[in-house]
Amino acid sequence: MKWTDRGIILSQRVSSEHSSIVTVFTREHGKHNGLIRLGSKSQNPQSSQQPGTIAEVTWNARLSEHLGNWKLDPLESLWIKIFKKPLSLAALSSACALLDKSLPERHPYSELYEYFEDFLHTLIRCGDHWQKDYIFFELKLLSVLGFGLDLRACAVTQSTDDLAYVSPKTGRAVCKSVGDPYKDRLFLLPNFLVNPNASCGPEELQKAYILTEYFLRQHLFDGKDLPLIRRRLVQSTVPMPDDFPFF
């Protein structure tokens, strides 16, 4: 069995003295694993296996259920364009790690693939102003995997005005008048998630990271910790409250 697709390298780990397992998020075949033989003249680990590298990938195996082997032809090494920007590189690594750990294998998510590739290019274009886009990437991942937040209107009144909270049980927005009596049990809703023109300062980012952290943990990671690189990204980007349970 053999196929060729466009993909983005998510991770690679050494399998043996002579090979490594590379995980690729492909446009038409989803997240896929395969072997690469170390020392092959056609494969340079430094250029073709770094997370965030876009490549033409060819996978082949005798049977579809086998691990298979990769041939990777790099098209664009996005990581090398931001390796001197530690926070941008951490955002790339965090996004790759979240996909690597949460996506089911071999299930196509073409729309998510396109969104992810666009996000990686946003990291290059936006310099140091990518934080809002990163939050929307995490929300997109939740949505595609069936756990999208509904922030369009208040879950109780259906009003679109004065939205201030998010319910941890339903993932739906709650307006201020309804939520104030229960605010200790609700998440604060970052304004920029419902108003695209709103500012995205440290306080709003803190609210957003707390919000997405909770739902990612609950729904995609079975209550377990998110990848360490994601935690480091958040800690380097915004101050988190001392009593925040996930840090």
PDB file of C-alpha atoms in Angstrom:
ATOM      1  CA  MET A   1       0.000   0.000   0.000  1.00  0.00           C
ATOM      2  CA  LYS A   2       1.339   3.432  -0.918  1.00  0.00           C
ATOM      3  CA  TRP A   3       0.085   7.023  -0.962  1.00  0.00           C
ATOM      4  CA  THR A   4       1.453  10.556  -1.241  1.00  0.00           C
ATOM      5  CA  ASP A   5       0.064  13.613   0.530  1.00  0.00           C
ATOM      6  CA  ARG A   6       0.951  17.043   1.913  1.00  0.00           C
ATOM      7  CA  GLY A   7       1.730  17.039   5.626  1.00  0.00           C
ATOM      8  CA  ILE A   8       3.171  18.838   8.622  1.00  0.00           C
ATOM      9  CA  ILE A   9       5.677  17.145  10.917  1.00  0.00           C
ATOM     10  CA  LEU A  10       4.341  16.953  14.476  1.00  0.00           C
ATOM     11  CA  SER A  11       7.029  14.947  16.246  1.00  0.00           C
ATOM     12  CA  GLN A  12       9.780  12.415  15.898  1.00  0.00           C
ATOM     13  CA  ARG A  13      11.249   9.971  18.364  1.00  0.00           C
ATOM     14  CA  VAL A  14      14.068   7.476  18.133  1.00  0.00           C
ATOM     15  CA  SER A  15      12.783   3.941  17.649  1.00  0.00           C
ATOM     16  CA  SER A  16      16.075   2.082  17.467  1.00  0.00           C
ATOM     17  CA  GLU A  17      19.711   2.685  16.710  1.00  0.00           C
ATOM     18  CA  HIS A  18      18.889   2.795  13.019  1.00  0.00           C
ATOM     19  CA  SER A  19      15.424   4.359  12.802  1.00  0.00           C
ATOM     20  CA  SER A  20      13.028   6.922  14.199  1.00  0.00           C
ATOM     21  CA  ILE A  21       9.237   7.167  14.230  1.00  0.00           C
ATOM     22  CA  VAL A  22       7.928  10.376  12.695  1.00  0.00           C
ATOM     23  CA  THR A  23       4.355  11.572  13.228  1.00  0.00           C
ATOM     24  CA  VAL A  24       2.853  13.646  10.415  1.00  0.00           C
ATOM     25  CA  PHE A  25      -0.486  15.440  10.213  1.00  0.00           C
ATOM     26  CA  THR A  26      -1.493  14.970   6.580  1.00  0.00           C
ATOM     27  CA  ARG A  27      -4.175  16.802   4.649  1.00  0.00           C
ATOM     28  CA  GLU A  28      -6.091  13.766   3.373  1.00  0.00           C
ATOM     29  CA  HIS A  29      -4.974  10.903   5.640  1.00  0.00           C
ATOM     30  CA  GLY A  30      -4.979  12.543   9.079  1.00  0.00           C
ATOM     31  CA  LYS A  31      -2.330  11.930  11.706  1.00  0.00           C
ATOM     32  CA  HIS A  32      -0.056   9.144  10.579  1.00  0.00           C
ATOM     33  CA  ASN A  33       3.056   7.450  11.961  1.00  0.00           C
ATOM     34  CA  GLY A  34       5.882   5.939   9.963  1.00  0.00           C
ATOM     35  CA  LEU A  35       9.515   4.895  10.176  1.00  0.00           C
ATOM     36  CA  ILE A  36      12.512   6.702   8.777  1.00  0.00           C
ATOM     37  CA  ARG A  37      15.825   4.918   8.554  1.00  0.00           C
ATOM     38  CA  LEU A  38      18.542   6.967  10.209  1.00  0.00           C
ATOM     39  CA  GLY A  39      21.619   7.621   8.162  1.00  0.00           C
ATOM     40  CA  SER A  40      19.807   7.425   4.848  1.00  0.00           C
ATOM     41  CA  LYS A  41      21.314   9.814   2.302  1.00  0.00           C
ATOM     42  CA  SER A  42      17.812  10.858   1.237  1.00  0.00           C
ATOM     43  CA  GLN A  43      16.771  11.854   4.748  1.00  0.00           C
ATOM     44  CA  ASN A  44      18.356  14.597   6.842  1.00  0.00           C
ATOM     45  CA  PRO A  45      16.783  14.609  10.328  1.00  0.00           C
ATOM     46  CA  GLN A  46      17.713  18.245  10.887  1.00  0.00           C
ATOM     47  CA  SER A  47      15.871  19.462   7.819  1.00  0.00           C
ATOM     48  CA  SER A  48      13.028  16.992   7.356  1.00  0.00           C
ATOM     49  CA  GLN A  49      11.922  15.912  10.829  1.00  0.00           C
ATOM     50  CA  GLN A  50      11.581  19.147  12.796  1.00  0.00           C
ATOM     51  CA  PRO A  51       8.035  19.876  14.078  1.00  0.00           C
ATOM     52  CA  GLY A  52       6.369  22.493  11.905  1.00  0.00           C
ATOM     53  CA  THR A  53       8.083  21.404   8.694  1.00  0.00           C
ATOM     54  CA  ILE A  54       5.682  21.215   5.737  1.00  0.00           C
ATOM     55  CA  ALA A  55       6.572  18.357   3.402  1.00  0.00           C
ATOM     56  CA  GLU A  56       5.391  16.176   0.590  1.00  0.00           C
ATOM     57  CA  VAL A  57       5.160  12.804   2.276  1.00  0.00           C
ATOM     58  CA  THR A  58       4.976   9.323   0.827  1.00  0.00           C
ATOM     59  CA  TRP A  59       3.935   6.463   3.090  1.00  0.00           C
ATOM     60  CA  ASN A  60       4.178   2.828   2.096  1.00  0.00           C
ATOM     61  CA  ALA A  61       3.712  -0.522   3.773  1.00  0.00           C
ATOM     62  CA  ARG A  62       2.869  -4.052   2.720  1.00  0.00           C
ATOM     63  CA  LEU A  63      -0.437  -3.903   4.634  1.00  0.00           C
ATOM     64  CA  SER A  64      -2.463  -0.862   5.699  1.00  0.00           C
ATOM     65  CA  GLU A  65      -2.340  -1.822   9.387  1.00  0.00           C
ATOM     66  CA  HIS A  66       1.475  -1.857   9.415  1.00  0.00           C
ATOM     67  CA  LEU A  67       3.528   1.044  10.781  1.00  0.00           C
ATOM     68  CA  GLY A  68       4.954   1.721   7.329  1.00  0.00           C
ATOM     69  CA  ASN A  69       7.854   3.836   6.108  1.00  0.00           C
ATOM     70  CA  TRP A  70       8.116   7.523   5.222  1.00  0.00           C
ATOM     71  CA  LYS A  71       9.785   9.370   2.421  1.00  0.00           C
ATOM     72  CA  LEU A  72       9.771  13.060   3.323  1.00  0.00           C
ATOM     73  CA  ASP A  73      10.480  15.850   0.861  1.00  0.00           C
ATOM     74  CA  PRO A  74      10.493  19.159   2.775  1.00  0.00           C
ATOM     75  CA  LEU A  75       8.596  22.004   1.088  1.00  0.00           C
ATOM     76  CA  GLU A  76       8.889  24.700   3.762  1.00  0.00           C
ATOM     77  CA  SER A  77      10.715  24.665   7.098  1.00  0.00           C
ATOM     78  CA  LEU A  78       8.619  27.138   9.090  1.00  0.00           C
ATOM     79  CA  TRP A  79      10.430  26.455  12.346  1.00  0.00           C
ATOM     80  CA  ILE A  80      13.698  27.792  10.947  1.00  0.00           C
ATOM     81  CA  LYS A  81      12.029  31.160  10.246  1.00  0.00           C
ATOM     82  CA  ILE A  82      11.191  31.715  13.907  1.00  0.00           C
ATOM     83  CA  PHE A  83      13.891  29.823  15.803  1.00  0.00           C
ATOM     84  CA  LYS A  84      15.302  33.145  17.036  1.00  0.00           C
ATOM     85  CA  LYS A  85      11.885  34.047  18.519  1.00  0.00           C
ATOM     86  CA  PRO A  86      11.489  31.735  21.522  1.00  0.00           C
ATOM     87  CA  LEU A  87       7.819  32.476  22.198  1.00  0.00           C
ATOM     88  CA  SER A  88       6.765  32.036  18.582  1.00  0.00           C
ATOM     89  CA  LEU A  89       8.732  28.795  18.432  1.00  0.00           C
ATOM     90  CA  ALA A  90       7.057  27.661  21.668  1.00  0.00           C
ATOM     91  CA  ALA A  91       3.646  28.412  20.135  1.00  0.00           C
ATOM     92  CA  LEU A  92       4.521  26.285  17.098  1.00  0.00           C
ATOM     93  CA  SER A  93       5.796  23.461  19.300  1.00  0.00           C
ATOM     94  CA  SER A  94       2.761  23.644  21.586  1.00  0.00           C
ATOM     95  CA  ALA A  95       0.315  23.492  18.672  1.00  0.00           C
ATOM     96  CA  CYS A  96       2.165  20.504  17.189  1.00  0.00           C
ATOM     97  CA  ALA A  97       2.195  18.733  20.556  1.00  0.00           C
ATOM     98  CA  LEU A  98      -1.535  19.265  21.136  1.00  0.00           C
ATOM     99  CA  LEU A  99      -2.337  17.774  17.728  1.00  0.00           C
ATOM    100  CA  ASP A 100       0.099  14.925  18.236  1.00  0.00           C
ATOM    101  CA  LYS A 101      -1.404  13.932  21.588  1.00  0.00           C
ATOM    102  CA  SER A 102      -5.110  14.528  20.895  1.00  0.00           C
ATOM    103  CA  LEU A 103      -5.848  13.547  17.288  1.00  0.00           C
ATOM    104  CA  PRO A 104      -6.918   9.965  16.636  1.00  0.00           C
ATOM    105  CA  GLU A 105      -4.634   8.207  14.189  1.00  0.00           C
ATOM    106  CA  ARG A 106      -5.515   7.910  10.495  1.00  0.00           C
ATOM    107  CA  HIS A 107      -8.714   9.941  10.698  1.00  0.00           C
ATOM    108  CA  PRO A 108      -8.838  12.715   8.058  1.00  0.00           C
ATOM    109  CA  TYR A 109      -9.398  16.280   9.261  1.00  0.00           C
ATOM    110  CA  SER A 110      -8.814  18.247   6.070  1.00  0.00           C
ATOM    111  CA  GLU A 111     -10.407  21.451   7.364  1.00  0.00           C
ATOM    112  CA  LEU A 112      -8.309  21.371  10.542  1.00  0.00           C
ATOM    113  CA  TYR A 113      -5.199  20.684   8.472  1.00  0.00           C
ATOM    114  CA  GLU A 114      -5.785  23.817   6.369  1.00  0.00           C
ATOM    115  CA  TYR A 115      -6.494  25.856   9.502  1.00  0.00           C
ATOM    116  CA  PHE A 116      -3.324  24.605  11.151  1.00  0.00           C
ATOM    117  CA  GLU A 117      -1.132  25.354   8.162  1.00  0.00           C
ATOM    118  CA  ASP A 118      -2.615  28.865   7.977  1.00  0.00           C
ATOM    119  CA  PHE A 119      -1.920  29.324  11.693  1.00  0.00           C
ATOM    120  CA  LEU A 120       1.735  28.346  11.247  1.00  0.00           C
ATOM    121  CA  HIS A 121       2.103  30.921   8.498  1.00  0.00           C
ATOM    122  CA  THR A 122       0.438  33.464  10.803  1.00  0.00           C
ATOM    123  CA  LEU A 123       3.264  32.891  13.286  1.00  0.00           C
ATOM    124  CA  ILE A 124       5.692  33.982  10.575  1.00  0.00           C
ATOM    125  CA  ARG A 125       3.674  37.005   9.402  1.00  0.00           C
ATOM    126  CA  CYS A 126       2.562  38.433  12.729  1.00  0.00           C
ATOM    127  CA  GLY A 127       5.892  38.716  14.487  1.00  0.00           C
ATOM    128  CA  ASP A 128       5.110  38.940  18.203  1.00  0.00           C
ATOM    129  CA  HIS A 129       1.352  39.425  17.760  1.00  0.00           C
ATOM    130  CA  TRP A 130       0.159  35.839  17.376  1.00  0.00           C
ATOM    131  CA  GLN A 131      -1.383  35.215  20.813  1.00  0.00           C
ATOM    132  CA  LYS A 132      -4.989  35.778  19.758  1.00  0.00           C
ATOM    133  CA  ASP A 133      -4.527  33.431  16.787  1.00  0.00           C
ATOM    134  CA  TYR A 134      -3.076  30.773  19.071  1.00  0.00           C
ATOM    135  CA  ILE A 135      -6.147  30.843  21.319  1.00  0.00           C
ATOM    136  CA  PHE A 136      -8.419  30.504  18.281  1.00  0.00           C
ATOM    137  CA  PHE A 137      -6.324  27.510  17.171  1.00  0.00           C
ATOM    138  CA  GLU A 138      -7.004  25.758  20.495  1.00  0.00           C
ATOM    139  CA  LEU A 139     -10.713  26.559  20.209  1.00  0.00           C
ATOM    140  CA  LYS A 140     -10.722  25.212  16.638  1.00  0.00           C
ATOM    141  CA  LEU A 141      -9.134  21.966  17.809  1.00  0.00           C
ATOM    142  CA  LEU A 142     -11.832  21.568  20.468  1.00  0.00           C
ATOM    143  CA  SER A 143     -14.557  22.290  17.922  1.00  0.00           C
ATOM    144  CA  VAL A 144     -13.293  19.865  15.272  1.00  0.00           C
ATOM    145  CA  LEU A 145     -13.024  17.056  17.824  1.00  0.00           C
ATOM    146  CA  GLY A 146     -16.606  17.616  18.956  1.00  0.00           C
ATOM    147  CA  PHE A 147     -16.232  19.836  22.017  1.00  0.00           C
ATOM    148  CA  GLY A 148     -16.670  23.326  20.635  1.00  0.00           C
ATOM    149  CA  LEU A 149     -17.605  26.193  22.931  1.00  0.00           C
ATOM    150  CA  ASP A 150     -20.787  28.101  22.113  1.00  0.00           C
ATOM    151  CA  LEU A 151     -20.092  31.765  22.816  1.00  0.00           C
ATOM    152  CA  ARG A 152     -22.664  33.284  20.471  1.00  0.00           C
ATOM    153  CA  ALA A 153     -25.389  34.044  23.019  1.00  0.00           C
ATOM    154  CA  CYS A 154     -26.315  33.614  26.673  1.00  0.00           C
ATOM    155  CA  ALA A 155     -27.330  30.033  27.415  1.00  0.00           C
ATOM    156  CA  VAL A 156     -30.183  31.253  29.633  1.00  0.00           C
ATOM    157  CA  THR A 157     -31.587  34.409  28.021  1.00  0.00           C
ATOM    158  CA  GLN A 158     -30.338  33.916  24.416  1.00  0.00           C
ATOM    159  CA  SER A 159     -29.166  37.533  24.541  1.00  0.00           C
ATOM    160  CA  THR A 160     -25.981  38.456  22.691  1.00  0.00           C
ATOM    161  CA  ASP A 161     -25.354  41.478  24.930  1.00  0.00           C
ATOM    162  CA  ASP A 162     -23.078  41.748  27.965  1.00  0.00           C
ATOM    163  CA  LEU A 163     -21.668  38.226  27.711  1.00  0.00           C
ATOM    164  CA  ALA A 164     -19.276  37.812  30.629  1.00  0.00           C
ATOM    165  CA  TYR A 165     -18.921  34.172  31.662  1.00  0.00           C
ATOM    166  CA  VAL A 166     -18.609  30.600  30.353  1.00  0.00           C
ATOM    167  CA  SER A 167     -20.174  27.591  32.030  1.00  0.00           C
ATOM    168  CA  PRO A 168     -17.656  24.795  32.729  1.00  0.00           C
ATOM    169  CA  LYS A 169     -20.467  22.236  32.395  1.00  0.00           C
ATOM    170  CA  THR A 170     -21.851  23.250  29.002  1.00  0.00           C
ATOM    171  CA  GLY A 171     -19.142  25.399  27.411  1.00  0.00           C
ATOM    172  CA  ARG A 172     -21.791  28.034  26.685  1.00  0.00           C
ATOM    173  CA  ALA A 173     -21.642  31.770  27.298  1.00  0.00           C
ATOM    174  CA  VAL A 174     -23.583  33.393  30.152  1.00  0.00           C
ATOM    175  CA  CYS A 175     -24.465  37.084  30.366  1.00  0.00           C
ATOM    176  CA  LYS A 176     -23.388  39.177  33.346  1.00  0.00           C
ATOM    177  CA  SER A 177     -26.809  39.635  34.933  1.00  0.00           C
ATOM    178  CA  VAL A 178     -27.460  35.895  34.981  1.00  0.00           C
ATOM    179  CA  GLY A 179     -23.928  34.811  35.885  1.00  0.00           C
ATOM    180  CA  ASP A 180     -23.001  37.284  38.630  1.00  0.00           C
ATOM    181  CA  PRO A 181     -24.636  35.289  41.459  1.00  0.00           C
ATOM    182  CA  TYR A 182     -22.679  32.202  40.350  1.00  0.00           C
ATOM    183  CA  LYS A 183     -19.459  33.851  39.197  1.00  0.00           C
ATOM    184  CA  ASP A 184     -17.291  31.747  41.528  1.00  0.00           C
ATOM    185  CA  ARG A 185     -18.378  28.675  39.551  1.00  0.00           C
ATOM    186  CA  LEU A 186     -17.991  30.162  36.071  1.00  0.00           C
ATOM    187  CA  PHE A 187     -15.059  31.087  33.839  1.00  0.00           C
ATOM    188  CA  LEU A 188     -14.530  34.687  32.823  1.00  0.00           C
ATOM    189  CA  LEU A 189     -15.157  35.191  29.103  1.00  0.00           C
ATOM    190  CA  PRO A 190     -12.383  37.085  27.268  1.00  0.00           C
ATOM    191  CA  ASN A 191     -13.958  39.928  25.336  1.00  0.00           C
ATOM    192  CA  PHE A 192     -11.909  39.266  22.204  1.00  0.00           C
ATOM    193  CA  LEU A 193     -13.572  35.864  21.784  1.00  0.00           C
ATOM    194  CA  VAL A 194     -16.923  37.542  21.102  1.00  0.00           C
ATOM    195  CA  ASN A 195     -15.685  40.883  19.790  1.00  0.00           C
ATOM    196  CA  PRO A 196     -12.943  40.468  17.160  1.00  0.00           C
ATOM    197  CA  ASN A 197     -11.981  44.139  17.446  1.00  0.00           C
ATOM    198  CA  ALA A 198     -11.400  43.990  21.200  1.00  0.00           C
ATOM    199  CA  SER A 199      -7.907  44.365  22.619  1.00  0.00           C
ATOM    200  CA  CYS A 200      -5.969  41.290  23.675  1.00  0.00           C
ATOM    201  CA  GLY A 201      -3.898  42.360  26.671  1.00  0.00           C
ATOM    202  CA  PRO A 202      -2.379  40.157  29.403  1.00  0.00           C
ATOM    203  CA  GLU A 203      -5.581  39.996  31.487  1.00  0.00           C
ATOM    204  CA  GLU A 204      -7.689  38.898  28.529  1.00  0.00           C
ATOM    205  CA  LEU A 205      -5.069  36.348  27.487  1.00  0.00           C
ATOM    206  CA  GLN A 206      -4.980  34.971  31.017  1.00  0.00           C
ATOM    207  CA  LYS A 207      -8.750  34.428  30.922  1.00  0.00           C
ATOM    208  CA  ALA A 208      -8.443  32.722  27.533  1.00  0.00           C
ATOM    209  CA  TYR A 209      -5.645  30.352  28.548  1.00  0.00           C
ATOM    210  CA  ILE A 210      -7.519  29.344  31.708  1.00  0.00           C
ATOM    211  CA  LEU A 211     -10.650  28.708  29.635  1.00  0.00           C
ATOM    212  CA  THR A 212      -9.037  26.606  26.923  1.00  0.00           C
ATOM    213  CA  GLU A 213      -6.825  24.779  29.431  1.00  0.00           C
ATOM    214  CA  TYR A 214      -9.883  23.509  31.275  1.00  0.00           C
ATOM    215  CA  PHE A 215     -11.768  22.269  28.231  1.00  0.00           C
ATOM    216  CA  LEU A 216      -8.704  20.746  26.586  1.00  0.00           C
ATOM    217  CA  ARG A 217      -7.920  18.835  29.777  1.00  0.00           C
ATOM    218  CA  GLN A 218     -11.492  17.711  30.326  1.00  0.00           C
ATOM    219  CA  HIS A 219     -12.385  16.635  26.821  1.00  0.00           C
ATOM    220  CA  LEU A 220      -9.185  15.818  24.925  1.00  0.00           C
ATOM    221  CA  PHE A 221      -6.779  14.717  27.669  1.00  0.00           C
ATOM    222  CA  ASP A 222      -9.067  12.818  30.083  1.00  0.00           C
ATOM    223  CA  GLY A 223      -8.336  15.258  32.906  1.00  0.00           C
ATOM    224  CA  LYS A 224      -4.566  14.805  32.587  1.00  0.00           C
ATOM    225  CA  ASP A 225      -1.907  17.473  32.124  1.00  0.00           C
ATOM    226  CA  LEU A 226      -1.431  19.072  28.733  1.00  0.00           C
ATOM    227  CA  PRO A 227       1.977  18.771  27.017  1.00  0.00           C
ATOM    228  CA  LEU A 228       4.740  20.460  29.000  1.00  0.00           C
ATOM    229  CA  ILE A 229       5.604  22.811  26.147  1.00  0.00           C
ATOM    230  CA  ARG A 230       2.076  24.228  26.286  1.00  0.00           C
ATOM    231  CA  ARG A 231       2.469  24.984  29.996  1.00  0.00           C
ATOM    232  CA  ARG A 232       5.812  26.661  29.377  1.00  0.00           C
ATOM    233  CA  LEU A 233       4.272  28.743  26.605  1.00  0.00           C
ATOM    234  CA  VAL A 234       1.535  30.018  28.912  1.00  0.00           C
ATOM    235  CA  GLN A 235       3.900  30.715  31.792  1.00  0.00           C
ATOM    236  CA  SER A 236       6.173  32.691  29.462  1.00  0.00           C
ATOM    237  CA  THR A 237       3.304  34.660  27.922  1.00  0.00           C
ATOM    238  CA  VAL A 238       1.076  35.778  30.799  1.00  0.00           C
ATOM    239  CA  PRO A 239       1.172  35.697  34.619  1.00  0.00           C
ATOM    240  CA  MET A 240      -1.108  32.980  35.968  1.00  0.00           C
ATOM    241  CA  PRO A 241      -2.887  33.208  39.350  1.00  0.00           C
ATOM    242  CA  ASP A 242      -1.192  31.332  42.192  1.00  0.00           C
ATOM    243  CA  ASP A 243      -4.381  29.402  42.932  1.00  0.00           C
ATOM    244  CA  PHE A 244      -4.901  28.272  39.346  1.00  0.00           C
ATOM    245  CA  PRO A 245      -5.218  24.488  39.756  1.00  0.00           C
ATOM    246  CA  PHE A 246      -3.506  23.505  36.500  1.00  0.00           C
ATOM    247  CA  PHE A 247      -0.174  25.245  37.151  1.00  0.00           C
TER     248      PHE A 247
END
